[in-house]
Amino acid sequence: MPRRTLQLEVKKMSTETMWEKVLQRDAAADGRFVYAVRSTNVYCRPTCPSRRPHRENVEFFANPKDAEQKGYRACRRCAPKTESRADHVARICRELTDEYKNLGPEQIAQHEGIPLRRLNEIFRSVLGITLREYLASAQLDDFKKKVKQSGDVTGSMYDAGFGSPSRLYEKSDAVLGMTPASYGRGGRGAHITFGIRKSTIGYILAATTEKGVCTIAFGDNREKLESDLREEFHAADIHRNDAKVAAYLDAIADHVLGNEFLTSIPIDIHATAFQAKVWQLLRETKPGETLTYSGLAAKLGAPSATRAVARACASNRVAIAIPCHRVISASGELTGYRWGVERKRLLLNRESPARR
């Protein structure tokens, strides 16, 4: 991460937030800042295993250079000047737009001077996916940005590095949900049917394509729910038919009431490789179970990917079908939920064994 960007991130993060990350030894904070201890004149990574100092003796810096300019020396135990796994992955990701542009996993590993197997282990520990999966996901993200800007599927396909339409459709079918042409034009070519029903936690909207449910949303205003759906898929063929989606609305309403819990339904959503892994783990949880963001990252084999897990949860568009409401903070508090924290609380209460 460029130094200037890093400094901006540290400014946005309060000192108390940084101190909390030091107390938690948050791996996701490595590379974002270092902390220095006045009594020892040493600076460390947030994950340093040494005994935690008193808060009044600690100050924070954007990077090792800034700490050393204030007279601090590097900790020998955590070696904050060496490249951490997170830093290593971040540097490679930056190089993909420059030195490593258009290179494959084997070539990148060769440039790094380490076996591809080892490099994949590093990527998986930080991001939860291999280097090859990251490259495929990044390529599709690049295609989506280009096609949204230009509307030219063919040109965007080649600009993003796909050698043929078959390669693009082969990768996008599992990741995008819709065909590339449909996604790039706001869902053009897709046929979406939706229904709305009032429930004890507000209105429920369920929308489906030929492949499965593409949206499940809660809200206090049915007109707003419908307008949000039409904005997301502004070029799709959308029509309301409550009867056609009644089975989905019934299942969702039963879950909301705590009568019969939704286990799995076919879904048709856009997902990166990492999002797909997070969402699949969430779909494997059972009513009454909860996970923390760090616990979910650990299950993925990427303990430092807590923030990425949180972003994946926040981008979920199918409430309950992908039960992101079951993810809570390490303190046990209910954190943000795109459909409202109070709805999250009600869903968890009705799923808990004590309420059955």
mmCIF file of C-alpha atoms in Angstrom:
data_model
loop_
_atom_site.group_PDB
_atom_site.id
_atom_site.type_symbol
_atom_site.label_atom_id
_atom_site.label_comp_id
_atom_site.label_asym_id
_atom_site.label_seq_id
_atom_site.Cartn_x
_atom_site.Cartn_y
_atom_site.Cartn_z
ATOM 1 C CA MET A 1 0.000 0.000 0.000
ATOM 2 C CA PRO A 2 1.494 3.382 -0.928
ATOM 3 C CA ARG A 3 2.664 5.367 2.065
ATOM 4 C CA ARG A 4 0.352 8.289 1.380
ATOM 5 C CA THR A 5 -2.719 6.024 1.307
ATOM 6 C CA LEU A 6 -1.585 4.307 4.496
ATOM 7 C CA GLN A 7 -1.273 7.612 6.304
ATOM 8 C CA LEU A 8 -4.784 8.579 5.231
ATOM 9 C CA GLU A 9 -6.132 5.280 6.581
ATOM 10 C CA VAL A 10 -4.425 5.833 9.926
ATOM 11 C CA LYS A 11 -5.898 9.314 10.179
ATOM 12 C CA LYS A 12 -9.353 7.923 9.583
ATOM 13 C CA MET A 13 -8.840 5.259 12.277
ATOM 14 C CA SER A 14 -9.031 6.629 15.801
ATOM 15 C CA THR A 15 -6.229 5.920 18.250
ATOM 16 C CA GLU A 16 -8.668 3.989 20.438
ATOM 17 C CA THR A 17 -9.625 1.800 17.478
ATOM 18 C CA MET A 18 -5.945 1.118 16.811
ATOM 19 C CA TRP A 19 -5.387 0.332 20.479
ATOM 20 C CA GLU A 20 -8.292 -2.133 20.389
ATOM 21 C CA LYS A 21 -6.704 -3.856 17.390
ATOM 22 C CA VAL A 22 -3.417 -4.083 19.301
ATOM 23 C CA LEU A 23 -5.198 -5.658 22.276
ATOM 24 C CA GLN A 24 -6.889 -8.162 19.957
ATOM 25 C CA ARG A 25 -3.675 -8.790 17.997
ATOM 26 C CA ASP A 26 -5.812 -8.212 14.906
ATOM 27 C CA ALA A 27 -3.931 -9.684 11.921
ATOM 28 C CA ALA A 28 -5.935 -7.492 9.556
ATOM 29 C CA ALA A 29 -4.236 -4.445 11.107
ATOM 30 C CA ASP A 30 -0.727 -5.593 10.181
ATOM 31 C CA GLY A 31 0.706 -3.230 7.605
ATOM 32 C CA ARG A 32 -1.810 -0.491 8.398
ATOM 33 C CA PHE A 33 0.119 1.001 11.327
ATOM 34 C CA VAL A 34 2.724 0.273 14.007
ATOM 35 C CA TYR A 35 2.617 1.122 17.685
ATOM 36 C CA ALA A 36 5.550 2.403 19.756
ATOM 37 C CA VAL A 37 6.164 2.093 23.488
ATOM 38 C CA ARG A 38 7.781 5.096 25.170
ATOM 39 C CA SER A 39 9.084 3.118 28.157
ATOM 40 C CA THR A 40 11.063 0.670 25.995
ATOM 41 C CA ASN A 41 11.715 2.928 22.992
ATOM 42 C CA VAL A 42 10.570 0.053 20.713
ATOM 43 C CA TYR A 43 7.904 -0.077 17.996
ATOM 44 C CA CYS A 44 5.931 -3.206 17.023
ATOM 45 C CA ARG A 45 3.348 -4.695 14.720
ATOM 46 C CA PRO A 46 -0.265 -4.780 16.040
ATOM 47 C CA THR A 47 0.116 -8.595 16.225
ATOM 48 C CA CYS A 48 3.339 -8.614 18.241
ATOM 49 C CA PRO A 49 3.152 -11.486 20.794
ATOM 50 C CA SER A 50 4.992 -9.509 23.476
ATOM 51 C CA ARG A 51 3.246 -8.431 26.680
ATOM 52 C CA ARG A 52 0.909 -5.519 26.095
ATOM 53 C CA PRO A 53 2.176 -2.155 27.435
ATOM 54 C CA HIS A 54 0.152 0.384 29.394
ATOM 55 C CA ARG A 55 -2.010 2.501 27.119
ATOM 56 C CA GLU A 56 -0.476 5.781 28.329
ATOM 57 C CA ASN A 57 2.950 4.649 27.076
ATOM 58 C CA VAL A 58 1.781 3.951 23.522
ATOM 59 C CA GLU A 59 1.690 6.074 20.386
ATOM 60 C CA PHE A 60 0.869 5.087 16.804
ATOM 61 C CA PHE A 61 2.582 5.631 13.453
ATOM 62 C CA ALA A 62 1.597 4.958 9.855
ATOM 63 C CA ASN A 63 4.776 3.010 9.123
ATOM 64 C CA PRO A 64 8.190 1.988 10.528
ATOM 65 C CA LYS A 65 9.971 4.954 8.960
ATOM 66 C CA ASP A 66 7.815 7.463 10.827
ATOM 67 C CA ALA A 67 8.417 5.596 14.108
ATOM 68 C CA GLU A 68 12.181 5.558 13.546
ATOM 69 C CA GLN A 69 12.205 9.269 12.777
ATOM 70 C CA LYS A 70 10.864 9.768 16.311
ATOM 71 C CA GLY A 71 13.755 7.725 17.710
ATOM 72 C CA TYR A 72 12.104 4.325 18.147
ATOM 73 C CA ARG A 73 13.820 1.077 17.152
ATOM 74 C CA ALA A 74 12.226 -2.031 15.632
ATOM 75 C CA CYS A 75 11.095 -4.874 17.879
ATOM 76 C CA ARG A 76 13.282 -7.941 17.410
ATOM 77 C CA ARG A 77 10.440 -10.283 18.259
ATOM 78 C CA CYS A 78 7.838 -9.251 15.663
ATOM 79 C CA ALA A 79 10.276 -7.648 13.149
ATOM 80 C CA PRO A 80 7.902 -4.882 11.989
ATOM 81 C CA LYS A 81 10.252 -3.816 9.174
ATOM 82 C CA THR A 82 9.968 -7.179 7.409
ATOM 83 C CA GLU A 83 7.123 -7.867 5.012
ATOM 84 C CA SER A 84 4.143 -9.573 6.659
ATOM 85 C CA ARG A 85 1.907 -11.989 4.794
ATOM 86 C CA ALA A 86 -0.719 -9.266 4.417
ATOM 87 C CA ASP A 87 1.915 -6.835 3.117
ATOM 88 C CA HIS A 88 3.206 -9.490 0.726
ATOM 89 C CA VAL A 89 -0.252 -10.114 -0.720
ATOM 90 C CA ALA A 90 -1.005 -6.383 -0.922
ATOM 91 C CA ARG A 91 2.234 -5.736 -2.829
ATOM 92 C CA ILE A 92 1.516 -8.495 -5.355
ATOM 93 C CA CYS A 93 -2.023 -7.181 -5.850
ATOM 94 C CA ARG A 94 -0.601 -3.730 -6.581
ATOM 95 C CA GLU A 95 1.930 -5.203 -9.026
ATOM 96 C CA LEU A 96 -0.925 -6.782 -11.036
ATOM 97 C CA THR A 97 -1.519 -3.387 -12.628
ATOM 98 C CA ASP A 98 2.174 -2.905 -13.414
ATOM 99 C CA GLU A 99 5.030 -5.436 -13.389
ATOM 100 C CA TYR A 100 2.784 -8.496 -13.009
ATOM 101 C CA LYS A 101 0.116 -7.368 -15.455
ATOM 102 C CA ASN A 102 -1.108 -10.250 -17.654
ATOM 103 C CA LEU A 103 1.122 -12.781 -15.868
ATOM 104 C CA GLY A 104 -0.193 -16.146 -14.708
ATOM 105 C CA PRO A 105 0.211 -17.630 -11.201
ATOM 106 C CA GLU A 106 3.271 -19.681 -12.164
ATOM 107 C CA GLN A 107 5.032 -16.649 -13.641
ATOM 108 C CA ILE A 108 4.233 -14.489 -10.606
ATOM 109 C CA ALA A 109 5.578 -17.165 -8.250
ATOM 110 C CA GLN A 110 8.747 -17.341 -10.344
ATOM 111 C CA HIS A 111 9.191 -13.551 -10.101
ATOM 112 C CA GLU A 112 8.665 -13.752 -6.326
ATOM 113 C CA GLY A 113 11.263 -16.496 -6.070
ATOM 114 C CA ILE A 114 9.052 -18.899 -4.112
ATOM 115 C CA PRO A 115 7.102 -22.044 -5.101
ATOM 116 C CA LEU A 116 3.541 -21.480 -6.311
ATOM 117 C CA ARG A 117 2.286 -23.822 -3.596
ATOM 118 C CA ARG A 118 3.824 -21.588 -0.939
ATOM 119 C CA LEU A 119 2.451 -18.440 -2.574
ATOM 120 C CA ASN A 120 -1.023 -19.983 -2.670
ATOM 121 C CA GLU A 121 -0.745 -20.751 1.055
ATOM 122 C CA ILE A 122 0.099 -17.095 1.735
ATOM 123 C CA PHE A 123 -2.840 -15.857 -0.363
ATOM 124 C CA ARG A 124 -5.217 -18.326 1.260
ATOM 125 C CA SER A 125 -4.143 -17.297 4.768
ATOM 126 C CA VAL A 126 -4.807 -13.616 4.004
ATOM 127 C CA LEU A 127 -7.708 -13.639 1.524
ATOM 128 C CA GLY A 128 -9.171 -17.109 1.834
ATOM 129 C CA ILE A 129 -8.538 -17.907 -1.836
ATOM 130 C CA THR A 130 -5.557 -18.982 -3.935
ATOM 131 C CA LEU A 131 -3.611 -16.668 -6.221
ATOM 132 C CA ARG A 132 -5.263 -18.262 -9.268
ATOM 133 C CA GLU A 133 -8.733 -17.687 -7.792
ATOM 134 C CA TYR A 134 -7.813 -14.099 -6.977
ATOM 135 C CA LEU A 135 -6.597 -13.480 -10.529
ATOM 136 C CA ALA A 136 -9.801 -14.951 -11.991
ATOM 137 C CA SER A 137 -11.945 -12.834 -9.676
ATOM 138 C CA ALA A 138 -9.935 -9.674 -10.411
ATOM 139 C CA GLN A 139 -10.242 -10.309 -14.143
ATOM 140 C CA LEU A 140 -14.007 -10.600 -13.885
ATOM 141 C CA ASP A 141 -14.180 -7.460 -11.732
ATOM 142 C CA ASP A 142 -12.164 -5.633 -14.397
ATOM 143 C CA PHE A 143 -14.553 -6.878 -17.088
ATOM 144 C CA LYS A 144 -17.627 -5.779 -15.100
ATOM 145 C CA LYS A 145 -16.214 -2.265 -14.601
ATOM 146 C CA LYS A 146 -15.334 -1.918 -18.269
ATOM 147 C CA VAL A 147 -18.627 -3.235 -19.606
ATOM 148 C CA LYS A 148 -20.628 -1.026 -17.246
ATOM 149 C CA GLN A 149 -18.732 2.018 -18.475
ATOM 150 C CA SER A 150 -18.888 1.249 -22.178
ATOM 151 C CA GLY A 151 -21.762 -1.207 -22.704
ATOM 152 C CA ASP A 152 -19.463 -2.950 -25.213
ATOM 153 C CA VAL A 153 -19.265 -6.583 -24.118
ATOM 154 C CA THR A 154 -16.851 -7.726 -26.821
ATOM 155 C CA GLY A 155 -14.426 -4.842 -26.410
ATOM 156 C CA SER A 156 -14.529 -5.091 -22.613
ATOM 157 C CA MET A 157 -13.930 -8.838 -22.844
ATOM 158 C CA TYR A 158 -10.661 -8.411 -24.729
ATOM 159 C CA ASP A 159 -9.610 -5.372 -22.692
ATOM 160 C CA ALA A 160 -9.999 -7.442 -19.520
ATOM 161 C CA GLY A 161 -7.750 -10.146 -20.935
ATOM 162 C CA PHE A 162 -10.234 -12.834 -21.966
ATOM 163 C CA GLY A 163 -9.058 -14.523 -25.142
ATOM 164 C CA SER A 164 -12.487 -15.682 -26.292
ATOM 165 C CA PRO A 165 -16.184 -15.426 -25.403
ATOM 166 C CA SER A 166 -16.174 -19.049 -24.246
ATOM 167 C CA ARG A 167 -13.514 -18.289 -21.615
ATOM 168 C CA LEU A 168 -15.514 -15.339 -20.338
ATOM 169 C CA TYR A 169 -18.824 -17.185 -20.155
ATOM 170 C CA GLU A 170 -17.153 -20.224 -18.620
ATOM 171 C CA LYS A 171 -15.885 -18.151 -15.685
ATOM 172 C CA SER A 172 -18.785 -15.744 -15.391
ATOM 173 C CA ASP A 173 -21.585 -18.308 -15.289
ATOM 174 C CA ALA A 174 -20.619 -19.422 -11.788
ATOM 175 C CA VAL A 175 -19.516 -16.018 -10.524
ATOM 176 C CA LEU A 176 -21.878 -13.490 -12.071
ATOM 177 C CA GLY A 177 -25.108 -15.464 -11.934
ATOM 178 C CA MET A 178 -26.435 -13.757 -15.054
ATOM 179 C CA THR A 179 -24.764 -13.714 -18.430
ATOM 180 C CA PRO A 180 -22.078 -11.013 -18.906
ATOM 181 C CA ALA A 181 -24.249 -9.098 -21.383
ATOM 182 C CA SER A 182 -27.175 -9.015 -18.960
ATOM 183 C CA TYR A 183 -25.095 -7.955 -15.991
ATOM 184 C CA GLY A 184 -23.285 -5.245 -17.919
ATOM 185 C CA ARG A 185 -26.557 -3.620 -18.958
ATOM 186 C CA GLY A 186 -28.283 -3.561 -15.621
ATOM 187 C CA GLY A 187 -29.863 -6.979 -16.063
ATOM 188 C CA ARG A 188 -30.971 -6.553 -19.665
ATOM 189 C CA GLY A 189 -32.137 -9.910 -20.965
ATOM 190 C CA ALA A 190 -33.010 -11.150 -17.498
ATOM 191 C CA HIS A 191 -36.635 -11.783 -16.521
ATOM 192 C CA ILE A 192 -37.285 -10.944 -12.892
ATOM 193 C CA THR A 193 -40.489 -11.624 -11.000
ATOM 194 C CA PHE A 194 -41.025 -10.187 -7.533
ATOM 195 C CA GLY A 195 -43.588 -10.115 -4.756
ATOM 196 C CA ILE A 196 -44.035 -8.121 -1.556
ATOM 197 C CA ARG A 197 -45.664 -9.122 1.707
ATOM 198 C CA LYS A 198 -46.063 -7.478 5.091
ATOM 199 C CA SER A 199 -44.551 -9.285 8.075
ATOM 200 C CA THR A 200 -43.846 -8.713 11.738
ATOM 201 C CA ILE A 201 -40.495 -7.092 10.873
ATOM 202 C CA GLY A 202 -41.778 -4.914 8.045
ATOM 203 C CA TYR A 203 -42.272 -5.604 4.361
ATOM 204 C CA ILE A 204 -40.538 -8.522 2.651
ATOM 205 C CA LEU A 205 -39.565 -8.392 -1.018
ATOM 206 C CA ALA A 206 -38.537 -11.566 -2.843
ATOM 207 C CA ALA A 207 -37.384 -11.451 -6.481
ATOM 208 C CA THR A 208 -36.445 -14.366 -8.737
ATOM 209 C CA THR A 209 -34.883 -15.086 -12.117
ATOM 210 C CA GLU A 210 -35.080 -18.345 -14.037
ATOM 211 C CA LYS A 211 -32.107 -19.578 -11.978
ATOM 212 C CA GLY A 212 -33.259 -18.684 -8.475
ATOM 213 C CA VAL A 213 -33.796 -15.891 -5.973
ATOM 214 C CA CYS A 214 -31.797 -12.759 -6.796
ATOM 215 C CA THR A 215 -33.076 -10.479 -4.022
ATOM 216 C CA ILE A 216 -34.613 -10.852 -0.584
ATOM 217 C CA ALA A 217 -34.970 -7.540 1.206
ATOM 218 C CA PHE A 218 -36.715 -6.085 4.250
ATOM 219 C CA GLY A 219 -37.991 -2.535 4.634
ATOM 220 C CA ASP A 220 -40.571 -0.206 6.111
ATOM 221 C CA ASN A 221 -41.794 1.089 2.744
ATOM 222 C CA ARG A 222 -42.961 -1.212 -0.038
ATOM 223 C CA GLU A 223 -42.522 1.468 -2.716
ATOM 224 C CA LYS A 224 -38.894 1.967 -1.656
ATOM 225 C CA LEU A 225 -38.237 -1.777 -1.813
ATOM 226 C CA GLU A 226 -39.605 -1.944 -5.333
ATOM 227 C CA SER A 227 -37.739 1.164 -6.525
ATOM 228 C CA ASP A 228 -34.445 -0.206 -5.127
ATOM 229 C CA LEU A 229 -34.981 -3.456 -7.036
ATOM 230 C CA ARG A 230 -35.753 -1.636 -10.270
ATOM 231 C CA GLU A 231 -32.707 0.602 -9.824
ATOM 232 C CA GLU A 232 -30.394 -2.381 -9.287
ATOM 233 C CA PHE A 233 -31.732 -4.182 -12.381
ATOM 234 C CA HIS A 234 -32.761 -1.096 -14.312
ATOM 235 C CA ALA A 235 -32.631 -2.757 -17.743
ATOM 236 C CA ALA A 236 -34.192 -6.101 -16.811
ATOM 237 C CA ASP A 237 -37.720 -7.211 -17.589
ATOM 238 C CA ILE A 238 -39.276 -6.837 -14.128
ATOM 239 C CA HIS A 239 -42.862 -7.455 -13.159
ATOM 240 C CA ARG A 240 -44.722 -8.089 -9.942
ATOM 241 C CA ASN A 241 -46.534 -11.377 -9.406
ATOM 242 C CA ASP A 242 -47.036 -12.180 -5.739
ATOM 243 C CA ALA A 243 -48.628 -15.538 -6.533
ATOM 244 C CA LYS A 244 -45.653 -16.708 -8.588
ATOM 245 C CA VAL A 245 -43.205 -16.107 -5.738
ATOM 246 C CA ALA A 246 -45.678 -17.038 -2.991
ATOM 247 C CA ALA A 247 -43.728 -20.174 -2.028
ATOM 248 C CA TYR A 248 -40.621 -18.090 -1.340
ATOM 249 C CA LEU A 249 -42.583 -15.432 0.543
ATOM 250 C CA ASP A 250 -44.265 -18.151 2.631
ATOM 251 C CA ALA A 251 -40.916 -19.705 3.546
ATOM 252 C CA ILE A 252 -39.374 -16.350 4.439
ATOM 253 C CA ALA A 253 -42.406 -15.279 6.491
ATOM 254 C CA ASP A 254 -42.369 -18.584 8.395
ATOM 255 C CA HIS A 255 -38.700 -18.083 9.187
ATOM 256 C CA VAL A 256 -39.314 -14.523 10.378
ATOM 257 C CA LEU A 257 -42.015 -15.804 12.738
ATOM 258 C CA GLY A 258 -39.733 -18.565 14.012
ATOM 259 C CA ASN A 259 -42.180 -21.274 12.972
ATOM 260 C CA GLU A 260 -40.260 -23.143 10.293
ATOM 261 C CA PHE A 261 -36.710 -22.177 9.439
ATOM 262 C CA LEU A 262 -35.488 -21.677 5.901
ATOM 263 C CA THR A 263 -32.666 -24.104 5.135
ATOM 264 C CA SER A 264 -31.760 -23.574 1.495
ATOM 265 C CA ILE A 265 -33.283 -22.154 -1.643
ATOM 266 C CA PRO A 266 -31.778 -21.714 -5.121
ATOM 267 C CA ILE A 267 -30.124 -18.320 -5.431
ATOM 268 C CA ASP A 268 -28.919 -16.305 -8.422
ATOM 269 C CA ILE A 269 -26.553 -13.597 -7.257
ATOM 270 C CA HIS A 270 -23.289 -11.953 -8.278
ATOM 271 C CA ALA A 271 -20.276 -13.114 -6.261
ATOM 272 C CA THR A 272 -16.512 -12.940 -6.325
ATOM 273 C CA ALA A 273 -14.619 -16.105 -5.433
ATOM 274 C CA PHE A 274 -14.104 -14.845 -1.873
ATOM 275 C CA GLN A 275 -17.727 -13.770 -1.424
ATOM 276 C CA ALA A 276 -18.900 -17.163 -2.655
ATOM 277 C CA LYS A 277 -16.800 -18.924 0.002
ATOM 278 C CA VAL A 278 -18.026 -16.644 2.784
ATOM 279 C CA TRP A 279 -21.648 -17.012 1.722
ATOM 280 C CA GLN A 280 -21.389 -20.784 1.428
ATOM 281 C CA LEU A 281 -20.085 -21.031 4.997
ATOM 282 C CA LEU A 282 -22.961 -18.852 6.160
ATOM 283 C CA ARG A 283 -25.465 -21.094 4.376
ATOM 284 C CA GLU A 284 -24.010 -24.041 6.289
ATOM 285 C CA THR A 285 -24.825 -22.473 9.678
ATOM 286 C CA LYS A 286 -27.978 -23.542 11.491
ATOM 287 C CA PRO A 287 -30.669 -21.482 13.231
ATOM 288 C CA GLY A 288 -29.478 -20.600 16.715
ATOM 289 C CA GLU A 289 -25.794 -20.591 15.714
ATOM 290 C CA THR A 290 -23.738 -17.424 15.508
ATOM 291 C CA LEU A 291 -20.265 -16.664 14.203
ATOM 292 C CA THR A 292 -17.896 -13.767 14.670
ATOM 293 C CA TYR A 293 -16.251 -12.053 11.715
ATOM 294 C CA SER A 294 -12.854 -13.253 12.917
ATOM 295 C CA GLY A 295 -14.235 -16.762 13.492
ATOM 296 C CA LEU A 296 -15.613 -16.853 9.966
ATOM 297 C CA ALA A 297 -12.264 -15.678 8.605
ATOM 298 C CA ALA A 298 -10.536 -18.446 10.551
ATOM 299 C CA LYS A 299 -12.935 -21.046 9.100
ATOM 300 C CA LEU A 300 -11.875 -19.829 5.654
ATOM 301 C CA GLY A 301 -8.259 -20.406 6.588
ATOM 302 C CA ALA A 302 -7.648 -16.643 6.327
ATOM 303 C CA PRO A 303 -7.536 -15.272 9.899
ATOM 304 C CA SER A 304 -6.373 -11.838 8.738
ATOM 305 C CA ALA A 305 -9.312 -11.405 6.332
ATOM 306 C CA THR A 306 -11.776 -10.115 8.949
ATOM 307 C CA ARG A 307 -12.497 -6.891 7.088
ATOM 308 C CA ALA A 308 -12.999 -8.733 3.802
ATOM 309 C CA VAL A 309 -15.470 -11.057 5.545
ATOM 310 C CA ALA A 310 -17.370 -8.044 6.888
ATOM 311 C CA ARG A 311 -17.544 -6.545 3.379
ATOM 312 C CA ALA A 312 -18.814 -9.839 1.960
ATOM 313 C CA CYS A 313 -21.566 -9.924 4.585
ATOM 314 C CA ALA A 314 -22.496 -6.306 3.878
ATOM 315 C CA SER A 315 -22.810 -6.979 0.137
ATOM 316 C CA ASN A 316 -25.283 -9.839 0.586
ATOM 317 C CA ARG A 317 -28.582 -9.104 -1.227
ATOM 318 C CA VAL A 318 -30.551 -12.185 -0.188
ATOM 319 C CA ALA A 319 -31.486 -11.864 3.478
ATOM 320 C CA ILE A 320 -31.966 -15.144 5.382
ATOM 321 C CA ALA A 321 -31.122 -17.262 2.305
ATOM 322 C CA ILE A 322 -27.542 -16.220 3.065
ATOM 323 C CA PRO A 323 -27.914 -15.696 6.826
ATOM 324 C CA CYS A 324 -25.437 -12.882 7.393
ATOM 325 C CA HIS A 325 -27.533 -11.877 10.434
ATOM 326 C CA ARG A 326 -25.825 -14.760 12.257
ATOM 327 C CA VAL A 327 -22.478 -12.936 12.218
ATOM 328 C CA ILE A 328 -21.831 -10.832 15.304
ATOM 329 C CA SER A 329 -18.876 -8.934 16.751
ATOM 330 C CA ALA A 330 -16.284 -10.622 18.962
ATOM 331 C CA SER A 331 -17.772 -8.760 21.943
ATOM 332 C CA GLY A 332 -21.168 -10.319 21.290
ATOM 333 C CA GLU A 333 -22.714 -7.037 20.207
ATOM 334 C CA LEU A 334 -24.913 -6.874 17.127
ATOM 335 C CA THR A 335 -23.101 -4.902 14.454
ATOM 336 C CA GLY A 336 -24.386 -3.392 11.222
ATOM 337 C CA TYR A 337 -27.034 -5.161 9.154
ATOM 338 C CA ARG A 338 -28.151 -3.667 5.854
ATOM 339 C CA TRP A 339 -31.794 -4.234 6.824
ATOM 340 C CA GLY A 340 -31.435 -2.801 10.324
ATOM 341 C CA VAL A 341 -29.861 -3.995 13.572
ATOM 342 C CA GLU A 342 -33.261 -4.350 15.257
ATOM 343 C CA ARG A 343 -34.375 -6.774 12.540
ATOM 344 C CA LYS A 344 -31.140 -8.675 13.087
ATOM 345 C CA ARG A 345 -31.926 -8.899 16.796
ATOM 346 C CA LEU A 346 -35.454 -10.188 16.154
ATOM 347 C CA LEU A 347 -34.246 -12.813 13.681
ATOM 348 C CA LEU A 348 -31.603 -14.101 16.093
ATOM 349 C CA ASN A 349 -34.076 -14.163 19.000
ATOM 350 C CA ARG A 350 -36.574 -16.196 16.977
ATOM 351 C CA GLU A 351 -33.867 -18.603 15.836
ATOM 352 C CA SER A 352 -32.449 -19.235 19.298
ATOM 353 C CA PRO A 353 -33.316 -22.560 20.956
ATOM 354 C CA ALA A 354 -34.806 -20.749 23.949
ATOM 355 C CA ARG A 355 -37.466 -19.170 21.733
ATOM 356 C CA ARG A 356 -38.478 -22.314 19.841
#
